[in-house]
Short mmCIF file of C-alpha atoms in Angstrom, two decimals:
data_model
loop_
_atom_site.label_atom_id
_atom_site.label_comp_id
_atom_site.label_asym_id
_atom_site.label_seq_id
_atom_site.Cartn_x
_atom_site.Cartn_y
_atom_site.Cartn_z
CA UNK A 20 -66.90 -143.86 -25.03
CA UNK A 21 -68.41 -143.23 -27.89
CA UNK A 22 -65.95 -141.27 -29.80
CA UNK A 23 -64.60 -140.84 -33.15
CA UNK A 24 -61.18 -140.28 -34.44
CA UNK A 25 -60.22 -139.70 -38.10
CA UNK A 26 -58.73 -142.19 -40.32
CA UNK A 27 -56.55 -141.68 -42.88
CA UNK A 28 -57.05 -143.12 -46.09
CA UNK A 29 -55.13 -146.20 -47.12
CA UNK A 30 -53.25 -145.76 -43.57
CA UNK A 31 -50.57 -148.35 -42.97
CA UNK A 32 -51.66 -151.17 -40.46
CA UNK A 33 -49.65 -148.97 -37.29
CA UNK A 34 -51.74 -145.83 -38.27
CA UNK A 35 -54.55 -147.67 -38.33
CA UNK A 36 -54.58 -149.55 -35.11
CA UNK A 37 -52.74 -146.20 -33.49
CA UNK A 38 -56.45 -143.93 -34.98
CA UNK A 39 -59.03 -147.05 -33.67
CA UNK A 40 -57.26 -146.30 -29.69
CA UNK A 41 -58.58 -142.64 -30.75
CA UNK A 42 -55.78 -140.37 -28.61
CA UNK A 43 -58.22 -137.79 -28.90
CA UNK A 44 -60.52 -139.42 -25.98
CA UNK A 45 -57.14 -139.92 -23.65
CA UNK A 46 -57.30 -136.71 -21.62
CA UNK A 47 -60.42 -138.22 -20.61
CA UNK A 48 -59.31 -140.86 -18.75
CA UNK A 49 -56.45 -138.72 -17.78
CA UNK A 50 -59.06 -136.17 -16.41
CA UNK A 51 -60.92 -138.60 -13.66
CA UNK A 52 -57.67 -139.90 -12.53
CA UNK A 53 -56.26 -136.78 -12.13
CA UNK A 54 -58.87 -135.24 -9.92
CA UNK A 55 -58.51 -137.96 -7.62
CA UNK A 56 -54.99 -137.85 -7.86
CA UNK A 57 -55.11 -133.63 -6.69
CA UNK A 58 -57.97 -134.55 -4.43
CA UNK A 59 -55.10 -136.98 -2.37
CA UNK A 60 -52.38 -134.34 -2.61
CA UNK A 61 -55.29 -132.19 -1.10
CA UNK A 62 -55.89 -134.24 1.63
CA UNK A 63 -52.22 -135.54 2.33
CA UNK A 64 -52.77 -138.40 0.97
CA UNK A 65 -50.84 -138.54 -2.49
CA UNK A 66 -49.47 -142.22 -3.70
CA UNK A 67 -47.36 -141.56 -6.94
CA UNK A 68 -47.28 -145.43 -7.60
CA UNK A 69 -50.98 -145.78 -6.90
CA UNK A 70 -51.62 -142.65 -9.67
CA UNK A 71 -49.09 -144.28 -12.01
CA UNK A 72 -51.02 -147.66 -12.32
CA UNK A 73 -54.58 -145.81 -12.05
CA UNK A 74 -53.44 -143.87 -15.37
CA UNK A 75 -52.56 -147.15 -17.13
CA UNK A 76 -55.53 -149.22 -16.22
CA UNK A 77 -57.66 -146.44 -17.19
CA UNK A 78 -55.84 -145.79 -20.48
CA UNK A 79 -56.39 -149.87 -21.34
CA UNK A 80 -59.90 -149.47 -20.64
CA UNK A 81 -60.17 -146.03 -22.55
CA UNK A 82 -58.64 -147.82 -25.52
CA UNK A 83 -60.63 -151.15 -24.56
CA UNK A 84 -63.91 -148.95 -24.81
CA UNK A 85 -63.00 -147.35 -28.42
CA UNK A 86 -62.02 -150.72 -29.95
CA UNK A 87 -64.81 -152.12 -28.82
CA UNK A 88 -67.20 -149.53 -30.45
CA UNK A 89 -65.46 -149.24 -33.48
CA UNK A 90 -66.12 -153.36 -33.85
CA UNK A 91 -69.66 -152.88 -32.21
CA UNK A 92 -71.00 -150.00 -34.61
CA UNK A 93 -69.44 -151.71 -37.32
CA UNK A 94 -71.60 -155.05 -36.62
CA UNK A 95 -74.77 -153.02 -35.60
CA UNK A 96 -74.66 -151.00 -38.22
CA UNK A 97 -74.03 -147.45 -36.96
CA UNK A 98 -71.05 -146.81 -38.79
CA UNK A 99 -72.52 -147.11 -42.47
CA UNK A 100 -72.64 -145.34 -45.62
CA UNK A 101 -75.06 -143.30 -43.94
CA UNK A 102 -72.83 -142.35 -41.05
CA UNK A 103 -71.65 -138.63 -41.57
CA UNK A 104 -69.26 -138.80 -39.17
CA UNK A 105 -65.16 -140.05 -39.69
CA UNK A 106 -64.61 -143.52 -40.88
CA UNK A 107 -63.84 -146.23 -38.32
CA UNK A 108 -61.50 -148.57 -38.73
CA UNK A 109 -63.40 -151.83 -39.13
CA UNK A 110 -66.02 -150.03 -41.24
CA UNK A 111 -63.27 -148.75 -43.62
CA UNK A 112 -61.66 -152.25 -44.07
CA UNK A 113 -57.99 -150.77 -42.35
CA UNK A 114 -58.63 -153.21 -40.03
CA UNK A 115 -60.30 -157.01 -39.74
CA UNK A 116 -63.31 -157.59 -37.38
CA UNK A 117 -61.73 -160.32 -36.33
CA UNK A 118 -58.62 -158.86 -35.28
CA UNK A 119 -60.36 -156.39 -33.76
CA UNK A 120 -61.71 -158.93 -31.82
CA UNK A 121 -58.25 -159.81 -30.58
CA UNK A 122 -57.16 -156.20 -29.86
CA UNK A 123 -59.81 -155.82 -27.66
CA UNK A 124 -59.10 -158.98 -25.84
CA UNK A 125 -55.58 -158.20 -25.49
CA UNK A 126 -56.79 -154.67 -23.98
CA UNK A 127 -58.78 -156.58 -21.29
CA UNK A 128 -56.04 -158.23 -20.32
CA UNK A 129 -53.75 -155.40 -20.11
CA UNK A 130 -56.38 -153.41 -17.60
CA UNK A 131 -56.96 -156.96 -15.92
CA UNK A 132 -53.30 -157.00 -15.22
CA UNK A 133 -52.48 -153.39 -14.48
CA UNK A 134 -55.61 -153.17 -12.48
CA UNK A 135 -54.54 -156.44 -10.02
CA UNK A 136 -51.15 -154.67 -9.31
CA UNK A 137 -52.94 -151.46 -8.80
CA UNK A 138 -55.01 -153.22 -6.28
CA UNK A 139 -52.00 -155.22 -4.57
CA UNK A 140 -49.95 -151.74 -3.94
CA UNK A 141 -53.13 -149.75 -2.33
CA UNK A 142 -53.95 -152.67 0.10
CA UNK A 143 -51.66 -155.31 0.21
CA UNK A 144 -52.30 -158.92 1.85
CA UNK A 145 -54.43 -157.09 4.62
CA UNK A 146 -56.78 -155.49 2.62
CA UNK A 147 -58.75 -158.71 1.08
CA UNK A 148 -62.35 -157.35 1.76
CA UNK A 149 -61.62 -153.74 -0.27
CA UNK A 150 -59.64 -156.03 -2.40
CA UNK A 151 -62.34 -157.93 -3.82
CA UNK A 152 -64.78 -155.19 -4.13
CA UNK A 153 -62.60 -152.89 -6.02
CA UNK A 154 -61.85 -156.45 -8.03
CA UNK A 155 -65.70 -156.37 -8.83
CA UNK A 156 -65.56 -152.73 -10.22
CA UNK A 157 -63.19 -153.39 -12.23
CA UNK A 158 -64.44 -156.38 -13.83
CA UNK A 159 -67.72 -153.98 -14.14
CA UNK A 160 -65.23 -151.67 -15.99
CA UNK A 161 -64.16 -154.16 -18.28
CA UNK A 162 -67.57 -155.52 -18.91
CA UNK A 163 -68.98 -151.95 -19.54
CA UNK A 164 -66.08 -151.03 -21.95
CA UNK A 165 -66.88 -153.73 -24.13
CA UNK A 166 -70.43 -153.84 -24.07
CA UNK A 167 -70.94 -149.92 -24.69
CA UNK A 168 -72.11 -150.83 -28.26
CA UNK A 169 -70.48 -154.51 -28.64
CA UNK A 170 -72.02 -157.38 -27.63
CA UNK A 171 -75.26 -159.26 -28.49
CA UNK A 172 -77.22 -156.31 -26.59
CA UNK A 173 -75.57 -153.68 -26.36
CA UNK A 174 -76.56 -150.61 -23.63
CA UNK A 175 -75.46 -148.16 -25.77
CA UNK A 176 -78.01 -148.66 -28.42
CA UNK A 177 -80.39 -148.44 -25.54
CA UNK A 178 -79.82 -144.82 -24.24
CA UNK A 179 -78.10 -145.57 -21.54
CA UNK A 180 -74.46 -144.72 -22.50
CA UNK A 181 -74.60 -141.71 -20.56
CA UNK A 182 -75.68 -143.26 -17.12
CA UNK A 183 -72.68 -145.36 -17.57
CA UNK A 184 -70.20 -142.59 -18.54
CA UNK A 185 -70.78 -140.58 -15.45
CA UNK A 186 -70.96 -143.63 -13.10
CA UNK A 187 -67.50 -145.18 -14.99
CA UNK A 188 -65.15 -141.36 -15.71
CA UNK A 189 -67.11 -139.96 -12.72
CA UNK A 190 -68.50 -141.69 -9.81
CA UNK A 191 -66.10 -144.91 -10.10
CA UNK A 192 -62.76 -143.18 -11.63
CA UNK A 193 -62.43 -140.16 -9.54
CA UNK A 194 -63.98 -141.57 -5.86
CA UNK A 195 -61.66 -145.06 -6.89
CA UNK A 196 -58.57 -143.38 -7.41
CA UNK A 197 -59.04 -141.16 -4.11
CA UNK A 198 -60.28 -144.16 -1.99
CA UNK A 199 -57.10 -146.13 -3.42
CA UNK A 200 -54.76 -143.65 -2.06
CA UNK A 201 -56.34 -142.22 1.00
CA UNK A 202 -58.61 -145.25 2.39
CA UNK A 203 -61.08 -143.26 3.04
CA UNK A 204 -64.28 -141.06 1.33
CA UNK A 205 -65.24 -137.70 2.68
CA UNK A 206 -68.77 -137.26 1.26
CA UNK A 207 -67.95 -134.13 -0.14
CA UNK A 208 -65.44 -136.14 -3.00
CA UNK A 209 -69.22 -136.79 -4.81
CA UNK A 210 -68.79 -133.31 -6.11
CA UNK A 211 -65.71 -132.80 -8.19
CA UNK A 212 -66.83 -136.61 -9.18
CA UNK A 213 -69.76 -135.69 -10.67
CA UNK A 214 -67.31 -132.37 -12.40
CA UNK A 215 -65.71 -135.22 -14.65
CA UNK A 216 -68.87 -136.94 -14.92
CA UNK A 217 -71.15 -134.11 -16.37
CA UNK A 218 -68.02 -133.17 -18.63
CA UNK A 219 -67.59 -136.79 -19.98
CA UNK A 220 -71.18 -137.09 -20.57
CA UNK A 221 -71.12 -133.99 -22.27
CA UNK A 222 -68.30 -135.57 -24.74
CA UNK A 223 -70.64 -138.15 -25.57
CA UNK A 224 -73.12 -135.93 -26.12
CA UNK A 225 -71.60 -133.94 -28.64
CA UNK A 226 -70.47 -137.09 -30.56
CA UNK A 227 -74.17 -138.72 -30.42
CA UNK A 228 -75.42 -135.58 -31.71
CA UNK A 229 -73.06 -135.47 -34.39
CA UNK A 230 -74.51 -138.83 -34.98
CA UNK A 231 -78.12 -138.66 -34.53
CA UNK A 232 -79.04 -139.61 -38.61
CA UNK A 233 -76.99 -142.58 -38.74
CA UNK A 234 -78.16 -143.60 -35.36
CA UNK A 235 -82.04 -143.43 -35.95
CA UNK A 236 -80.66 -145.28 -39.37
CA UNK A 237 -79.20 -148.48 -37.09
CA UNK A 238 -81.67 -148.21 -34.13
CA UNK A 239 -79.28 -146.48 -31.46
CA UNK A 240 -81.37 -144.88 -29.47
CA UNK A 241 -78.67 -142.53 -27.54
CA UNK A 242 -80.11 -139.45 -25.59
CA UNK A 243 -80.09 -137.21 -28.84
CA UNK A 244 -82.38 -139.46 -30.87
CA UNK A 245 -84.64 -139.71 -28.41
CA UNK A 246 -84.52 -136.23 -27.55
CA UNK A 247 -84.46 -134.84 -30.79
CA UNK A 248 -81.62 -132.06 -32.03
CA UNK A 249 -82.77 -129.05 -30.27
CA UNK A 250 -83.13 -130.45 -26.78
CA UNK A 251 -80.39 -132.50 -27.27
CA UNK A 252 -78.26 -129.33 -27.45
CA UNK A 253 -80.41 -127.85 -24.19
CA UNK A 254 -79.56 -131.13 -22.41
CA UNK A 255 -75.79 -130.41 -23.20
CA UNK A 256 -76.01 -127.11 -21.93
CA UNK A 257 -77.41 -128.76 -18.50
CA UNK A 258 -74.32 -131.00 -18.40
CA UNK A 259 -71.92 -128.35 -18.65
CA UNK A 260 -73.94 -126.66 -15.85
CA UNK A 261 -73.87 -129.31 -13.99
CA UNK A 262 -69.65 -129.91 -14.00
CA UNK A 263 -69.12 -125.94 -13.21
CA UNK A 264 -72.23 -125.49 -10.46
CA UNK A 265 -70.71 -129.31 -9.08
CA UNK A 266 -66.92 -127.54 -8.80
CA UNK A 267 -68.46 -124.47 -7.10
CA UNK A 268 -70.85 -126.39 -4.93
CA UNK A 269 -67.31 -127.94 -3.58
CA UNK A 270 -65.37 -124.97 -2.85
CA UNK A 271 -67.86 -123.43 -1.44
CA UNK A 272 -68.99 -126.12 1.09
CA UNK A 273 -65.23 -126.67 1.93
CA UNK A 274 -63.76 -123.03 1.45
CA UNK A 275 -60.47 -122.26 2.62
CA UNK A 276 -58.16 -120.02 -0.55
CA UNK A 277 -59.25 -118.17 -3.15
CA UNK A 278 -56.93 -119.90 -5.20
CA UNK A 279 -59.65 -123.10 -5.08
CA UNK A 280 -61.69 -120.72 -7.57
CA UNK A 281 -58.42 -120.87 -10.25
CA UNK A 282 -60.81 -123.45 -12.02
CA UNK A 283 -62.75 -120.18 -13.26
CA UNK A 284 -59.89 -119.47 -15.63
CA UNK A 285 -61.57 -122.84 -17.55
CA UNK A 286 -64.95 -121.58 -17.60
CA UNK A 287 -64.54 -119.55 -20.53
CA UNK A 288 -63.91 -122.54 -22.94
CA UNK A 289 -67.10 -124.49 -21.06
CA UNK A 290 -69.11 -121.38 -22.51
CA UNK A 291 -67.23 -121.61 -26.11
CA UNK A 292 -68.06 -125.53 -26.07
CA UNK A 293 -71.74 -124.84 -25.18
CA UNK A 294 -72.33 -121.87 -27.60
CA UNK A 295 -70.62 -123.60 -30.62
CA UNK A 296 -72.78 -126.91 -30.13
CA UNK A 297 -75.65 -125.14 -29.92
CA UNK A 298 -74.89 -123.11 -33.08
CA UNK A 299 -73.12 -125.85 -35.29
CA UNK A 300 -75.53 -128.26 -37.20
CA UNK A 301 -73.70 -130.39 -39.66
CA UNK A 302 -71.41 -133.49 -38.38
CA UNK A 303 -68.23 -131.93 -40.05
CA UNK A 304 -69.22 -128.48 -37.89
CA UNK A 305 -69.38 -130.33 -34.76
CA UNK A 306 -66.80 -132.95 -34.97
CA UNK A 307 -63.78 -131.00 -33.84
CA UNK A 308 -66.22 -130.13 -30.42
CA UNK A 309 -65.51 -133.47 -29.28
CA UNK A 310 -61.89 -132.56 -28.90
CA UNK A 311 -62.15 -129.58 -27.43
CA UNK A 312 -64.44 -130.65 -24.72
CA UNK A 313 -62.17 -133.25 -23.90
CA UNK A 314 -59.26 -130.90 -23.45
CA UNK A 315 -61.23 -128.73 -21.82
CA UNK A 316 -62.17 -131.39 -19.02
CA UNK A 317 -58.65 -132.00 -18.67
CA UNK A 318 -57.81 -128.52 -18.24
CA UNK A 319 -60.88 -127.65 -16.06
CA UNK A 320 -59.44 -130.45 -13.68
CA UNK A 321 -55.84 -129.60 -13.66
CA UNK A 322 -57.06 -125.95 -12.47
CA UNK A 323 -59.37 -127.17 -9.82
CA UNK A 324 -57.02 -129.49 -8.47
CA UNK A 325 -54.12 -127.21 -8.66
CA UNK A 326 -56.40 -124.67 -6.65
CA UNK A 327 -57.40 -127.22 -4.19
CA UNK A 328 -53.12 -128.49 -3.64
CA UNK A 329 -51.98 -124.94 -3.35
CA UNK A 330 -54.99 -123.10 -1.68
#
């Protein structure tokens, strides 16, 4: 995802590699595997192990995806003298494209790896059919991490980063990490999917508003530059909509404890992230937004999922 993280100036080499995996973005891909990991507790279904390597291959990819777009914007020309945003590493000189180039290959290999082992302990030497599809998504994973804004045509540049946020830290993480554990898909699971996917879109959002000069600068067309700043701030409002009216839509079609409204207690910093990113204009205003959505996701999804375990 398209996210930024602030580096230091004149940071040693460790500092600068540990700022271009951007630990700010984490509880995202903490947040999708966790709601499929409550949404298996809620359903009796709960595989520790199966969790464990779910958060790992995610985290690779997370990291994957932000190495990636630090050497993709770099090459592209989105992170420029123009760019109001924090420095990136490449773009800075902390770090060499072409060792960026190797980071990220190492990173596909670590998700590669984590991700086969993941698949071997969910279904074994009986399971080759699921087996090789789940194989194929996460090959698509890898594929979209690295060509976010990488690559010789990238989708991100195209306006279509958000489509592939809420299929990848929606649709694929949560519904993946439930199927993976419980071998099966109640329909309902689409809705507190689409909770992490609204909220990660709306992450993306924030930074691509941030963004929007250096963008129309580079020809990235991302949602905000074609929208334009004000309705890019009215279509982040929608998203945020969207995650809380998906999370109600789900206890309310499958009610059975109050406690599966404990989510509510999160609602209040959905609000704060809305209201601030429609009030803050400058980059420097709404950088620390980007952070505080993310946390916010993670929180929003450790209350539902608490609610749904314990209700």
């Amino acid at each position: 995802m398209n996210t930024t993280q602030h580096i230091p100036q004149n940071p040693g080499l460790v500092k600068a590699w540990i700022s271009a995996f951007r630990p700010r973005t984490l509880p995202l891909a903490f947040s999708c595997i966790g709601m499929g990991g409550f949404m298996a507790a809620a359903y009796d279904a709960f595989n520790a192990t199966v969790v464990l390597l779910c958060v790992l291959t995610t985290l690779f990819l997370q990291i994957l995806s932000n190495l990636a777009n630090d050497y993709g914007d770099s090459i592209h020309g989105a992170d420029s003298v123009h760019r109001e945003g924090p420095q990136r590493a490449v773009q800075a000189g902390h770090i060499k494209a072409e060792h960026m180039k190797k980071g990220m290959a190492v990173f596909s290999l670590l998700s590669l790896v984590t991700g086969l082992l993941l698949l071997w302990v969910a279904f074994g030497t009986e399971g080759l059919y699921l087996f090789l599809i789940f194989l194929g998504l996460g090959l698509a994973s890898i594929w979209a991490a690295i060509n976010y804004t990488a690559g010789s045509n990238p989708y991100g540049y195209a306006g279509l980063g958000d489509i592939f946020v809420f299929v990848f830290f929606g649709l694929v993480g949560v519904l993946g990490t439930f199927f993976l554990q419980a071998q099966s898909l109640p329909v309902l699971m689409v809705l507190p999917a689409m909770v992490c996917g609204f909220f990660s879109m709306a992450v993306l959002n924030v930074n691509n508003i941030r963004d929007i000069k250096s963008d129309v600068l580079a020809g990235k067309r991302s949602i905000p530059v074609r929208l334009g700043p004000k309705r890019a701030r009215m279509y982040h409002l929608m998203l945020l909509a969207g995650g809380v009216i998906s999370a109600v839509a789900y206890v309310l079609l499958n009610f059975y404890s109050v406690w599966q409204f404990l989510f509510l207690l999160a609602v209040p910093l959905v609000i704060v992230n809305g209201v601030k990113v429609w009030q803050k204009q400058t980059s420097a205003e709404l950088d620390p937004y980007l952070k505080q959505m993310a946390i916010t996701t993670m929180l929003f999804v450790l209350l539902f999922g608490i609610g749904q375990v314990v209700g």
